[in-house]
């Protein structure tokens, strides 16, 4: 990778994901062949099962205006039987087909008007298939799993940089930390905690006035602007020194299924944020 902005013409996310799966499938099985504790064996067996399921990625061919992000696809045996272990999907196709999950995203955040006006896409921060997000804890407690998470996230960050959206909607509370929102910096730009992708974020909620802030009682609608990258060697893509996302507006929110209707972001809010990101 170049020590610069991501090149649209050279980066192919699926190629790097396939290489990552092959690399860790081999490493996990090598570790399982050694004498290890029962606790670690269970974590590695789960990791091996996760890799065995394959991965699912969103195919975004063009630079986007709006990018919606989740955390990872659910595990569905029926999908594996229909599509195979590893496959891709197109967000717009899923909306047109009436997929419940993507239709809900479209009707809540986007709507037909903005969809016609802008290029809208979707991506999960992780492409492995797991319905229970508590399983992330198993991976993060395992050194090999933590390395996998970091390397996987680096691939996704490069894809996000390639897509260069003006507005990002982060619709899963559990994924906030991976953007650098909850980082704790170490001394002199080194070490630190929860740095991950490591974006510098400027808080913008004050721009929406007292009435809007009162509606943030559950803290699940927070607006930021990306101003750069943290100067920290813990970033998963520390070789990238510049970001394509300076000025991008970011809406941090939660999974719609777990939010009261009155707290959900609206199409009107998303349109306002998109207009803000264009200036």
mmCIF file of C-alpha atoms in Angstrom:
data_model
loop_
_atom_site.group_PDB
_atom_site.id
_atom_site.type_symbol
_atom_site.label_atom_id
_atom_site.label_comp_id
_atom_site.label_asym_id
_atom_site.label_seq_id
_atom_site.Cartn_x
_atom_site.Cartn_y
_atom_site.Cartn_z
ATOM 1 C CA UNK A 1 0.000 0.000 0.000
ATOM 2 C CA UNK A 2 1.145 3.526 -0.766
ATOM 3 C CA UNK A 3 1.815 5.881 2.084
ATOM 4 C CA UNK A 4 -0.836 8.252 0.781
ATOM 5 C CA UNK A 5 -4.496 8.423 -0.160
ATOM 6 C CA UNK A 6 -6.175 5.229 -1.337
ATOM 7 C CA UNK A 7 -6.036 4.843 -5.110
ATOM 8 C CA UNK A 8 -9.449 4.123 -6.604
ATOM 9 C CA UNK A 9 -7.965 2.234 -9.518
ATOM 10 C CA UNK A 10 -5.798 -0.251 -7.603
ATOM 11 C CA UNK A 11 -7.638 -1.291 -4.444
ATOM 12 C CA UNK A 12 -9.900 -4.354 -4.628
ATOM 13 C CA UNK A 13 -11.372 -5.150 -1.219
ATOM 14 C CA UNK A 14 -12.512 -8.701 -1.980
ATOM 15 C CA UNK A 15 -8.987 -9.770 -2.982
ATOM 16 C CA UNK A 16 -7.563 -8.629 0.347
ATOM 17 C CA UNK A 17 -10.417 -10.270 2.266
ATOM 18 C CA UNK A 18 -9.788 -13.621 0.569
ATOM 19 C CA UNK A 19 -6.081 -13.386 1.424
ATOM 20 C CA UNK A 20 -6.955 -12.487 5.023
ATOM 21 C CA UNK A 21 -9.266 -15.517 5.367
ATOM 22 C CA UNK A 22 -6.643 -17.884 3.976
ATOM 23 C CA UNK A 23 -3.950 -16.449 6.231
ATOM 24 C CA UNK A 24 -5.932 -16.764 9.464
ATOM 25 C CA UNK A 25 -7.567 -20.075 8.638
ATOM 26 C CA UNK A 26 -4.063 -21.522 8.420
ATOM 27 C CA UNK A 27 -2.813 -19.761 11.547
ATOM 28 C CA UNK A 28 -5.816 -20.779 13.655
ATOM 29 C CA UNK A 29 -5.464 -24.432 12.696
ATOM 30 C CA UNK A 30 -1.741 -24.326 13.414
ATOM 31 C CA UNK A 31 -2.494 -22.983 16.914
ATOM 32 C CA UNK A 32 -5.146 -25.650 17.480
ATOM 33 C CA UNK A 33 -2.613 -28.348 16.686
ATOM 34 C CA UNK A 34 -0.469 -27.169 19.612
ATOM 35 C CA UNK A 35 -0.971 -27.926 23.300
ATOM 36 C CA UNK A 36 -3.091 -25.053 24.618
ATOM 37 C CA UNK A 37 -5.495 -24.400 27.498
ATOM 38 C CA UNK A 38 -9.117 -25.492 27.231
ATOM 39 C CA UNK A 39 -10.234 -21.844 27.420
ATOM 40 C CA UNK A 40 -8.065 -20.795 24.508
ATOM 41 C CA UNK A 41 -8.994 -23.910 22.568
ATOM 42 C CA UNK A 42 -12.682 -22.967 22.777
ATOM 43 C CA UNK A 43 -11.956 -19.432 21.553
ATOM 44 C CA UNK A 44 -9.886 -20.717 18.639
ATOM 45 C CA UNK A 45 -12.486 -23.337 17.727
ATOM 46 C CA UNK A 46 -15.076 -20.585 17.550
ATOM 47 C CA UNK A 47 -12.678 -18.489 15.440
ATOM 48 C CA UNK A 48 -12.162 -21.430 13.061
ATOM 49 C CA UNK A 49 -15.924 -21.897 12.760
ATOM 50 C CA UNK A 50 -16.365 -18.184 12.011
ATOM 51 C CA UNK A 51 -13.789 -18.351 9.211
ATOM 52 C CA UNK A 52 -15.345 -21.534 7.872
ATOM 53 C CA UNK A 53 -18.647 -19.696 7.347
ATOM 54 C CA UNK A 54 -16.998 -17.424 4.765
ATOM 55 C CA UNK A 55 -17.732 -13.732 4.345
ATOM 56 C CA UNK A 56 -20.229 -11.362 2.733
ATOM 57 C CA UNK A 57 -19.287 -7.968 1.373
ATOM 58 C CA UNK A 58 -21.118 -5.008 -0.148
ATOM 59 C CA UNK A 59 -20.074 -4.314 -3.717
ATOM 60 C CA UNK A 60 -19.775 -0.535 -4.150
ATOM 61 C CA UNK A 61 -18.354 0.190 -7.581
ATOM 62 C CA UNK A 62 -18.392 3.987 -7.521
ATOM 63 C CA UNK A 63 -17.422 6.875 -5.290
ATOM 64 C CA UNK A 64 -20.426 7.609 -3.035
ATOM 65 C CA UNK A 65 -22.251 10.643 -1.702
ATOM 66 C CA UNK A 66 -23.747 8.831 1.307
ATOM 67 C CA UNK A 67 -22.364 5.700 2.979
ATOM 68 C CA UNK A 68 -24.400 3.761 5.546
ATOM 69 C CA UNK A 69 -22.394 1.439 7.774
ATOM 70 C CA UNK A 70 -23.331 -1.554 9.891
ATOM 71 C CA UNK A 71 -21.030 -3.764 11.937
ATOM 72 C CA UNK A 72 -21.332 -7.253 10.384
ATOM 73 C CA UNK A 73 -23.816 -9.462 8.513
ATOM 74 C CA UNK A 74 -25.891 -12.003 10.398
ATOM 75 C CA UNK A 75 -25.261 -15.720 9.972
ATOM 76 C CA UNK A 76 -28.006 -17.388 7.964
ATOM 77 C CA UNK A 77 -27.594 -20.995 6.823
ATOM 78 C CA UNK A 78 -30.222 -20.438 4.129
ATOM 79 C CA UNK A 79 -28.085 -17.703 2.557
ATOM 80 C CA UNK A 80 -25.080 -20.023 2.525
ATOM 81 C CA UNK A 81 -27.127 -22.727 0.814
ATOM 82 C CA UNK A 82 -28.388 -20.212 -1.753
ATOM 83 C CA UNK A 83 -25.285 -18.116 -2.446
ATOM 84 C CA UNK A 84 -22.372 -20.189 -1.154
ATOM 85 C CA UNK A 85 -20.130 -19.401 1.789
ATOM 86 C CA UNK A 86 -18.664 -16.244 0.301
ATOM 87 C CA UNK A 87 -20.657 -13.795 -1.782
ATOM 88 C CA UNK A 88 -21.330 -10.107 -2.356
ATOM 89 C CA UNK A 89 -24.471 -7.987 -2.596
ATOM 90 C CA UNK A 90 -25.538 -4.625 -3.975
ATOM 91 C CA UNK A 91 -27.296 -2.268 -1.548
ATOM 92 C CA UNK A 92 -29.607 -0.741 -4.143
ATOM 93 C CA UNK A 93 -30.587 -4.188 -5.434
ATOM 94 C CA UNK A 94 -31.492 -5.288 -1.911
ATOM 95 C CA UNK A 95 -33.657 -2.190 -1.442
ATOM 96 C CA UNK A 96 -35.470 -2.848 -4.742
ATOM 97 C CA UNK A 97 -35.998 -6.511 -3.833
ATOM 98 C CA UNK A 98 -37.701 -5.473 -0.606
ATOM 99 C CA UNK A 99 -35.123 -6.876 1.822
ATOM 100 C CA UNK A 100 -36.515 -6.013 5.263
ATOM 101 C CA UNK A 101 -33.199 -4.787 6.708
ATOM 102 C CA UNK A 102 -32.238 -2.587 3.751
ATOM 103 C CA UNK A 103 -35.791 -1.370 3.148
ATOM 104 C CA UNK A 104 -35.892 -0.152 6.746
ATOM 105 C CA UNK A 105 -32.631 1.730 6.231
ATOM 106 C CA UNK A 106 -33.981 3.264 3.034
ATOM 107 C CA UNK A 107 -37.328 4.323 4.489
ATOM 108 C CA UNK A 108 -35.846 5.721 7.724
ATOM 109 C CA UNK A 109 -32.668 7.435 6.544
ATOM 110 C CA UNK A 110 -32.838 7.999 2.811
ATOM 111 C CA UNK A 111 -36.202 8.018 1.047
ATOM 112 C CA UNK A 112 -36.826 8.139 -2.684
ATOM 113 C CA UNK A 113 -35.949 11.821 -3.167
ATOM 114 C CA UNK A 114 -32.427 11.666 -1.728
ATOM 115 C CA UNK A 115 -31.867 8.280 -3.363
ATOM 116 C CA UNK A 116 -32.501 9.870 -6.775
ATOM 117 C CA UNK A 117 -30.313 12.858 -5.981
ATOM 118 C CA UNK A 118 -27.287 11.019 -4.562
ATOM 119 C CA UNK A 119 -25.205 7.876 -4.878
ATOM 120 C CA UNK A 120 -26.003 5.816 -1.791
ATOM 121 C CA UNK A 121 -24.070 2.767 -0.613
ATOM 122 C CA UNK A 122 -23.632 0.446 2.335
ATOM 123 C CA UNK A 123 -20.762 -1.349 4.026
ATOM 124 C CA UNK A 124 -20.233 -3.477 7.141
ATOM 125 C CA UNK A 125 -17.076 -2.850 9.145
ATOM 126 C CA UNK A 126 -16.611 -6.617 9.329
ATOM 127 C CA UNK A 127 -17.672 -9.139 6.713
ATOM 128 C CA UNK A 128 -17.740 -12.336 8.794
ATOM 129 C CA UNK A 129 -21.184 -13.782 9.474
ATOM 130 C CA UNK A 130 -22.327 -13.688 13.090
ATOM 131 C CA UNK A 131 -25.792 -12.962 14.473
ATOM 132 C CA UNK A 132 -24.735 -12.466 18.098
ATOM 133 C CA UNK A 133 -22.463 -9.446 18.420
ATOM 134 C CA UNK A 134 -21.414 -10.516 21.896
ATOM 135 C CA UNK A 135 -19.186 -12.934 19.995
ATOM 136 C CA UNK A 136 -16.862 -9.993 19.262
ATOM 137 C CA UNK A 137 -15.684 -10.347 22.841
ATOM 138 C CA UNK A 138 -14.434 -13.864 22.138
ATOM 139 C CA UNK A 139 -12.279 -12.606 19.276
ATOM 140 C CA UNK A 140 -10.936 -9.589 21.146
ATOM 141 C CA UNK A 141 -9.911 -11.775 24.116
ATOM 142 C CA UNK A 142 -7.877 -13.974 21.784
ATOM 143 C CA UNK A 143 -4.579 -12.367 20.581
ATOM 144 C CA UNK A 144 -4.915 -13.983 17.158
ATOM 145 C CA UNK A 145 -8.520 -12.817 16.949
ATOM 146 C CA UNK A 146 -7.586 -9.268 17.900
ATOM 147 C CA UNK A 147 -4.944 -9.203 15.155
ATOM 148 C CA UNK A 148 -7.541 -10.464 12.702
ATOM 149 C CA UNK A 149 -10.014 -7.744 13.712
ATOM 150 C CA UNK A 150 -7.346 -5.046 13.244
ATOM 151 C CA UNK A 151 -6.206 -6.324 9.843
ATOM 152 C CA UNK A 152 -9.798 -6.751 8.689
ATOM 153 C CA UNK A 153 -10.680 -3.227 9.763
ATOM 154 C CA UNK A 154 -7.670 -1.874 7.871
ATOM 155 C CA UNK A 155 -9.050 -3.415 4.670
ATOM 156 C CA UNK A 156 -12.480 -1.880 5.258
ATOM 157 C CA UNK A 157 -10.961 1.509 6.055
ATOM 158 C CA UNK A 158 -9.172 1.494 2.715
ATOM 159 C CA UNK A 159 -12.472 0.724 1.014
ATOM 160 C CA UNK A 160 -14.194 3.587 2.842
ATOM 161 C CA UNK A 161 -11.368 5.894 1.788
ATOM 162 C CA UNK A 162 -11.808 4.732 -1.805
ATOM 163 C CA UNK A 163 -15.531 5.482 -1.682
ATOM 164 C CA UNK A 164 -14.869 8.976 -0.223
ATOM 165 C CA UNK A 165 -18.462 9.709 0.901
ATOM 166 C CA UNK A 166 -19.627 13.203 1.874
ATOM 167 C CA UNK A 167 -21.900 11.818 4.591
ATOM 168 C CA UNK A 168 -21.474 8.655 6.680
ATOM 169 C CA UNK A 169 -24.307 7.190 8.751
ATOM 170 C CA UNK A 170 -22.988 4.802 11.413
ATOM 171 C CA UNK A 171 -26.035 2.784 12.397
ATOM 172 C CA UNK A 172 -24.689 0.481 15.074
ATOM 173 C CA UNK A 173 -23.726 1.670 18.557
ATOM 174 C CA UNK A 174 -21.239 -1.171 18.951
ATOM 175 C CA UNK A 175 -19.209 0.089 15.998
ATOM 176 C CA UNK A 176 -18.659 3.656 17.229
ATOM 177 C CA UNK A 177 -15.333 2.880 18.857
ATOM 178 C CA UNK A 178 -13.795 1.548 15.638
ATOM 179 C CA UNK A 179 -13.920 5.044 14.100
ATOM 180 C CA UNK A 180 -11.726 6.514 16.834
ATOM 181 C CA UNK A 181 -14.648 8.220 18.553
ATOM 182 C CA UNK A 182 -13.895 6.656 21.926
ATOM 183 C CA UNK A 183 -10.122 6.699 21.739
ATOM 184 C CA UNK A 184 -7.885 7.382 24.709
ATOM 185 C CA UNK A 185 -4.619 8.796 23.433
ATOM 186 C CA UNK A 186 -1.266 7.693 24.767
ATOM 187 C CA UNK A 187 1.666 10.012 25.311
ATOM 188 C CA UNK A 188 3.255 11.829 22.375
ATOM 189 C CA UNK A 189 1.034 10.160 19.794
ATOM 190 C CA UNK A 190 1.969 6.593 20.708
ATOM 191 C CA UNK A 191 0.099 3.698 22.277
ATOM 192 C CA UNK A 192 -3.425 4.636 23.330
ATOM 193 C CA UNK A 193 -6.671 2.685 23.560
ATOM 194 C CA UNK A 194 -9.594 2.268 21.139
ATOM 195 C CA UNK A 195 -7.757 4.131 18.388
ATOM 196 C CA UNK A 196 -8.631 1.643 15.615
ATOM 197 C CA UNK A 197 -9.292 3.589 12.359
ATOM 198 C CA UNK A 198 -8.358 6.716 14.244
ATOM 199 C CA UNK A 199 -10.282 9.558 12.643
ATOM 200 C CA UNK A 200 -10.130 13.026 14.152
ATOM 201 C CA UNK A 201 -13.701 14.101 14.847
ATOM 202 C CA UNK A 202 -15.110 17.581 15.510
ATOM 203 C CA UNK A 203 -18.400 17.666 17.414
ATOM 204 C CA UNK A 204 -21.159 19.493 15.505
ATOM 205 C CA UNK A 205 -24.313 18.958 17.561
ATOM 206 C CA UNK A 206 -24.311 22.585 18.754
ATOM 207 C CA UNK A 207 -25.080 23.640 15.178
ATOM 208 C CA UNK A 208 -28.505 22.000 15.435
ATOM 209 C CA UNK A 209 -29.771 24.136 18.302
ATOM 210 C CA UNK A 210 -31.272 23.494 21.729
ATOM 211 C CA UNK A 211 -34.392 21.759 20.423
ATOM 212 C CA UNK A 212 -32.319 19.151 18.576
ATOM 213 C CA UNK A 213 -30.023 18.563 21.539
ATOM 214 C CA UNK A 214 -33.001 17.934 23.826
ATOM 215 C CA UNK A 215 -33.968 15.084 21.532
ATOM 216 C CA UNK A 216 -30.614 13.434 22.210
ATOM 217 C CA UNK A 217 -31.624 12.068 25.600
ATOM 218 C CA UNK A 218 -30.541 8.568 24.626
ATOM 219 C CA UNK A 219 -27.335 9.929 22.992
ATOM 220 C CA UNK A 220 -27.971 7.947 19.816
ATOM 221 C CA UNK A 221 -27.923 10.824 17.338
ATOM 222 C CA UNK A 222 -24.552 12.528 17.478
ATOM 223 C CA UNK A 223 -23.141 14.579 14.611
ATOM 224 C CA UNK A 224 -19.427 15.022 13.910
ATOM 225 C CA UNK A 225 -17.158 16.143 11.101
ATOM 226 C CA UNK A 226 -13.946 14.355 10.119
ATOM 227 C CA UNK A 227 -10.977 16.716 10.271
ATOM 228 C CA UNK A 228 -8.096 14.290 9.710
ATOM 229 C CA UNK A 229 -6.375 11.245 11.208
ATOM 230 C CA UNK A 230 -5.042 10.833 14.724
ATOM 231 C CA UNK A 231 -1.266 11.070 15.005
ATOM 232 C CA UNK A 232 -0.991 7.695 16.680
ATOM 233 C CA UNK A 233 0.930 4.561 15.739
ATOM 234 C CA UNK A 234 -1.953 2.383 16.964
ATOM 235 C CA UNK A 235 -4.097 3.238 13.949
ATOM 236 C CA UNK A 236 -4.860 0.100 11.913
ATOM 237 C CA UNK A 237 -3.761 1.897 8.729
ATOM 238 C CA UNK A 238 -0.819 3.829 10.150
ATOM 239 C CA UNK A 239 0.785 3.745 6.678
ATOM 240 C CA UNK A 240 -1.970 6.068 5.387
ATOM 241 C CA UNK A 241 -1.011 9.602 6.379
ATOM 242 C CA UNK A 242 -3.839 11.472 4.617
ATOM 243 C CA UNK A 243 -7.567 10.871 4.449
ATOM 244 C CA UNK A 244 -10.028 11.412 1.626
ATOM 245 C CA UNK A 245 -12.700 12.149 4.233
ATOM 246 C CA UNK A 246 -11.726 15.601 5.520
ATOM 247 C CA UNK A 247 -14.965 17.562 5.810
ATOM 248 C CA UNK A 248 -17.161 14.451 5.717
ATOM 249 C CA UNK A 249 -20.157 14.698 8.068
ATOM 250 C CA UNK A 250 -20.705 11.664 10.318
ATOM 251 C CA UNK A 251 -23.956 10.732 12.043
ATOM 252 C CA UNK A 252 -23.396 8.298 14.913
ATOM 253 C CA UNK A 253 -26.619 6.471 15.678
ATOM 254 C CA UNK A 254 -27.828 3.007 16.664
ATOM 255 C CA UNK A 255 -29.554 -0.082 15.333
ATOM 256 C CA UNK A 256 -33.093 0.913 14.368
ATOM 257 C CA UNK A 257 -34.603 -2.190 15.959
ATOM 258 C CA UNK A 258 -33.414 -1.078 19.403
ATOM 259 C CA UNK A 259 -34.374 2.612 19.175
ATOM 260 C CA UNK A 260 -37.645 4.260 20.134
ATOM 261 C CA UNK A 261 -39.302 5.796 17.097
ATOM 262 C CA UNK A 262 -39.022 9.333 18.489
ATOM 263 C CA UNK A 263 -35.244 8.971 18.791
ATOM 264 C CA UNK A 264 -34.608 7.634 15.304
ATOM 265 C CA UNK A 265 -32.907 9.944 12.809
ATOM 266 C CA UNK A 266 -35.295 11.112 10.119
ATOM 267 C CA UNK A 267 -34.970 11.510 6.357
ATOM 268 C CA UNK A 268 -35.211 15.268 6.930
ATOM 269 C CA UNK A 269 -32.241 15.197 9.315
ATOM 270 C CA UNK A 270 -30.182 13.086 6.904
ATOM 271 C CA UNK A 271 -30.993 15.491 4.034
ATOM 272 C CA UNK A 272 -29.936 18.420 6.222
ATOM 273 C CA UNK A 273 -26.682 16.685 7.115
ATOM 274 C CA UNK A 274 -25.997 15.876 3.474
ATOM 275 C CA UNK A 275 -26.567 19.514 2.502
ATOM 276 C CA UNK A 276 -24.220 20.534 5.324
ATOM 277 C CA UNK A 277 -21.531 18.187 4.016
ATOM 278 C CA UNK A 278 -21.693 19.742 0.547
ATOM 279 C CA UNK A 279 -20.488 23.153 1.746
#
